[in-house]
Amino acid sequence: MLSAPLLAYFAFKALEQIKVGKNATKIQSQRDSIRLAAERCEFFHKEVEPEIKKFFGCLKEKEIDFLENCEVHIEKDRIKFKPYKNEESLQKLVDELDSFVALFNRLELFSMYFTGRIANEEFAYYALGSTYCKLVERLIPVLMMSMFKDECKHIMSLFLIWYPRLEKISDEKRKQELKKELSELSEKDIQDKKVKPLGA
């Protein structure tokens, strides 16, 4: 029969092994998440970018200026846009909506891996965050249409995760640039405006 101290020792070692096993599983899960994020970034370059070129190429070819004339305002987790009041431009856009489905489907497939926490969204953010947000911001008037609104919810969800980060970085950069500029101006002013002794 095992003594109480020996039982306690074996229990401790068993718990230690469980802890090691959990850590190994967690590490493997993190690696898989990053690997999937890398695959999604590759998917974006190979599958999404060609559709982006087709989309904006079509707008240019058909002279559709609806998107560029809409006003979009983003405030924290709220998005507002003022549509372009031009019936002809809107009709041209509506006539081509079916041809844009491929782009939105691929964007949605890209996004759902991150909003569903399957792939590491921070990894993808550093690789594609700026490109993605600039694209989606231009597409917002179309994504708000009922035809796409429910079908493209992951696109907008990821945008609302990444966009505030970009804005925060941009704000901090602007502050640092302004601070540096003011500092250099002050130093220059002091050097240029030194008071010389009389008679010098």
Short mmCIF file of C-alpha atoms in Angstrom, two decimals:
data_model
loop_
_atom_site.label_atom_id
_atom_site.label_comp_id
_atom_site.label_asym_id
_atom_site.label_seq_id
_atom_site.Cartn_x
_atom_site.Cartn_y
_atom_site.Cartn_z
CA MET A 1 0.00 0.00 0.00
CA LEU A 2 1.40 3.43 -0.97
CA SER A 3 2.03 5.97 1.76
CA ALA A 4 0.27 9.33 1.79
CA PRO A 5 3.47 11.30 0.89
CA LEU A 6 4.13 8.95 -2.06
CA LEU A 7 0.54 9.30 -3.29
CA ALA A 8 0.87 13.05 -3.05
CA TYR A 9 4.10 12.90 -5.08
CA PHE A 10 2.51 10.85 -7.87
CA ALA A 11 -0.53 13.14 -7.87
CA PHE A 12 1.77 16.17 -8.21
CA LYS A 13 3.70 14.57 -11.10
CA ALA A 14 0.43 13.65 -12.83
CA LEU A 15 -0.81 17.24 -12.55
CA GLU A 16 2.53 18.47 -13.85
CA GLN A 17 2.21 16.22 -16.93
CA ILE A 18 -1.34 17.48 -17.53
CA LYS A 19 -0.05 21.06 -17.35
CA VAL A 20 2.76 20.29 -19.81
CA GLY A 21 0.25 18.62 -22.13
CA LYS A 22 -2.07 21.63 -21.99
CA ASN A 23 0.80 24.01 -22.73
CA ALA A 24 1.90 21.89 -25.68
CA THR A 25 -1.66 21.86 -27.02
CA LYS A 26 -1.90 25.64 -26.60
CA ILE A 27 1.39 26.21 -28.40
CA GLN A 28 0.35 23.92 -31.25
CA SER A 29 -2.99 25.71 -31.49
CA GLN A 30 -1.22 29.08 -31.73
CA ARG A 31 1.07 27.75 -34.44
CA ASP A 32 -1.87 26.41 -36.41
CA SER A 33 -3.66 29.74 -36.04
CA ILE A 34 -0.65 31.64 -37.41
CA ARG A 35 -0.21 29.11 -40.23
CA LEU A 36 -3.85 29.57 -41.23
CA ALA A 37 -3.42 33.35 -41.11
CA ALA A 38 -0.45 33.08 -43.46
CA GLU A 39 -2.52 30.91 -45.81
CA ARG A 40 -5.34 33.46 -45.75
CA CYS A 41 -2.90 36.24 -46.61
CA GLU A 42 -1.69 34.18 -49.56
CA PHE A 43 -5.35 33.61 -50.53
CA PHE A 44 -5.88 37.39 -50.46
CA HIS A 45 -2.97 38.00 -52.82
CA LYS A 46 -3.87 35.18 -55.23
CA GLU A 47 -7.67 35.20 -55.16
CA VAL A 48 -8.88 38.58 -53.86
CA GLU A 49 -6.48 41.02 -55.52
CA PRO A 50 -7.34 39.91 -59.10
CA GLU A 51 -11.03 40.48 -58.31
CA ILE A 52 -10.23 43.92 -56.90
CA LYS A 53 -8.56 44.85 -60.19
CA LYS A 54 -11.59 43.55 -62.14
CA PHE A 55 -13.99 45.48 -59.90
CA PHE A 56 -12.32 48.88 -60.21
CA GLY A 57 -11.44 48.20 -63.84
CA CYS A 58 -15.14 47.70 -64.53
CA LEU A 59 -16.04 50.94 -62.73
CA LYS A 60 -13.52 52.83 -64.82
CA GLU A 61 -14.54 51.21 -68.10
CA LYS A 62 -18.27 51.81 -67.51
CA GLU A 63 -17.58 55.30 -66.12
CA ILE A 64 -19.33 54.52 -62.85
CA ASP A 65 -18.45 57.25 -60.34
CA PHE A 66 -21.04 56.46 -57.67
CA LEU A 67 -18.61 55.11 -55.05
CA GLU A 68 -16.06 57.88 -55.32
CA ASN A 69 -18.76 60.51 -54.86
CA CYS A 70 -20.36 58.98 -51.77
CA GLU A 71 -19.41 60.46 -48.39
CA VAL A 72 -18.39 57.90 -45.76
CA HIS A 73 -18.00 58.76 -42.07
CA ILE A 74 -16.64 56.25 -39.56
CA GLU A 75 -17.00 56.91 -35.85
CA LYS A 76 -15.80 54.12 -33.54
CA ASP A 77 -18.21 51.24 -34.24
CA ARG A 78 -20.67 53.28 -36.31
CA ILE A 79 -20.58 53.84 -40.04
CA LYS A 80 -22.54 56.51 -41.84
CA PHE A 81 -22.52 57.37 -45.50
CA LYS A 82 -24.25 59.90 -47.65
CA PRO A 83 -25.06 58.39 -51.07
CA TYR A 84 -24.29 60.19 -54.28
CA LYS A 85 -27.55 61.71 -55.54
CA ASN A 86 -27.17 60.84 -59.19
CA GLU A 87 -29.71 58.42 -60.63
CA GLU A 88 -27.71 57.67 -63.77
CA SER A 89 -24.55 56.78 -61.83
CA LEU A 90 -26.51 54.65 -59.37
CA GLN A 91 -28.28 52.79 -62.17
CA LYS A 92 -24.95 52.03 -63.87
CA LEU A 93 -23.67 50.57 -60.60
CA VAL A 94 -26.81 48.49 -60.01
CA ASP A 95 -26.60 47.10 -63.55
CA GLU A 96 -23.14 45.71 -62.78
CA LEU A 97 -23.77 44.34 -59.26
CA ASP A 98 -23.92 40.70 -60.34
CA SER A 99 -20.40 40.94 -61.71
CA PHE A 100 -19.09 42.07 -58.32
CA VAL A 101 -20.27 38.99 -56.42
CA ALA A 102 -16.97 37.14 -56.90
CA LEU A 103 -15.04 39.89 -55.13
CA PHE A 104 -17.41 40.05 -52.17
CA ASN A 105 -17.56 36.25 -51.83
CA ARG A 106 -13.77 36.02 -51.69
CA LEU A 107 -13.51 38.90 -49.25
CA GLU A 108 -16.12 37.28 -47.02
CA LEU A 109 -14.28 33.95 -47.13
CA PHE A 110 -11.03 35.72 -46.23
CA SER A 111 -12.61 37.63 -43.34
CA MET A 112 -14.57 34.85 -41.64
CA TYR A 113 -11.40 32.98 -40.69
CA PHE A 114 -10.42 35.96 -38.50
CA THR A 115 -13.78 37.01 -37.12
CA GLY A 116 -14.43 33.35 -36.28
CA ARG A 117 -11.05 33.20 -34.49
CA ILE A 118 -9.91 30.30 -36.61
CA ALA A 119 -6.83 32.15 -37.84
CA ASN A 120 -4.64 34.67 -35.99
CA GLU A 121 -6.07 38.05 -36.96
CA GLU A 122 -3.17 40.04 -35.46
CA PHE A 123 -0.73 38.30 -37.80
CA ALA A 124 -2.92 39.15 -40.79
CA TYR A 125 -3.48 42.70 -39.54
CA TYR A 126 0.23 43.52 -39.72
CA ALA A 127 0.42 42.01 -43.20
CA LEU A 128 -2.79 43.34 -44.76
CA GLY A 129 -4.60 45.59 -42.28
CA SER A 130 -4.02 48.86 -44.11
CA THR A 131 -4.73 47.42 -47.58
CA TYR A 132 -7.88 45.66 -46.38
CA CYS A 133 -9.33 48.69 -44.58
CA LYS A 134 -8.67 51.08 -47.46
CA LEU A 135 -10.43 48.67 -49.80
CA VAL A 136 -13.46 48.06 -47.58
CA GLU A 137 -13.83 51.78 -46.85
CA ARG A 138 -14.21 52.37 -50.60
CA LEU A 139 -16.73 49.51 -50.86
CA ILE A 140 -18.91 50.53 -47.90
CA PRO A 141 -21.73 52.11 -50.00
CA VAL A 142 -22.16 48.81 -51.88
CA LEU A 143 -21.71 46.64 -48.78
CA MET A 144 -24.52 48.57 -47.09
CA MET A 145 -26.99 47.54 -49.82
CA SER A 146 -29.46 44.87 -48.74
CA MET A 147 -28.17 42.57 -51.48
CA PHE A 148 -24.80 42.31 -49.71
CA LYS A 149 -25.38 43.52 -46.15
CA ASP A 150 -26.34 40.14 -44.64
CA GLU A 151 -24.07 38.14 -46.90
CA CYS A 152 -20.98 40.21 -46.12
CA LYS A 153 -21.21 40.62 -42.34
CA HIS A 154 -17.74 39.16 -41.73
CA ILE A 155 -16.19 41.73 -44.07
CA MET A 156 -17.60 44.57 -42.01
CA SER A 157 -16.88 42.88 -38.67
CA LEU A 158 -13.19 42.52 -39.51
CA PHE A 159 -13.11 46.09 -40.79
CA LEU A 160 -14.47 47.34 -37.45
CA ILE A 161 -11.74 45.39 -35.62
CA TRP A 162 -8.85 46.63 -37.76
CA TYR A 163 -9.87 50.18 -38.68
CA PRO A 164 -9.71 51.64 -35.12
CA ARG A 165 -6.18 50.22 -34.74
CA LEU A 166 -5.05 51.94 -37.92
CA GLU A 167 -6.62 55.20 -36.81
CA LYS A 168 -4.91 55.00 -33.43
CA ILE A 169 -1.51 54.39 -35.03
CA SER A 170 -2.13 57.19 -37.50
CA ASP A 171 -3.07 59.59 -34.72
CA GLU A 172 0.04 58.71 -32.71
CA LYS A 173 2.24 59.14 -35.78
CA ARG A 174 0.73 62.55 -36.48
CA LYS A 175 1.36 63.62 -32.89
CA GLN A 176 4.98 62.46 -33.00
CA GLU A 177 5.57 64.13 -36.38
CA LEU A 178 4.08 67.39 -35.12
CA LYS A 179 6.12 67.20 -31.92
CA LYS A 180 9.32 66.62 -33.90
CA GLU A 181 8.50 69.45 -36.32
CA LEU A 182 7.79 71.90 -33.49
CA SER A 183 10.96 70.86 -31.72
CA GLU A 184 13.07 71.46 -34.82
CA LEU A 185 11.40 74.82 -35.42
CA SER A 186 12.06 75.88 -31.84
CA GLU A 187 15.71 74.91 -32.05
CA LYS A 188 16.08 76.74 -35.36
CA ASP A 189 14.35 79.84 -34.01
CA ILE A 190 16.63 79.94 -30.98
CA GLN A 191 19.73 79.55 -33.13
CA ASP A 192 18.64 82.19 -35.64
CA LYS A 193 17.51 84.72 -33.07
CA LYS A 194 20.37 84.76 -30.60
CA VAL A 195 20.80 88.17 -29.01
CA LYS A 196 24.23 89.54 -29.90
CA PRO A 197 26.10 91.75 -27.42
CA LEU A 198 26.15 95.44 -28.28
CA GLY A 199 29.20 96.45 -30.25
CA ALA A 200 29.89 92.90 -31.43
#
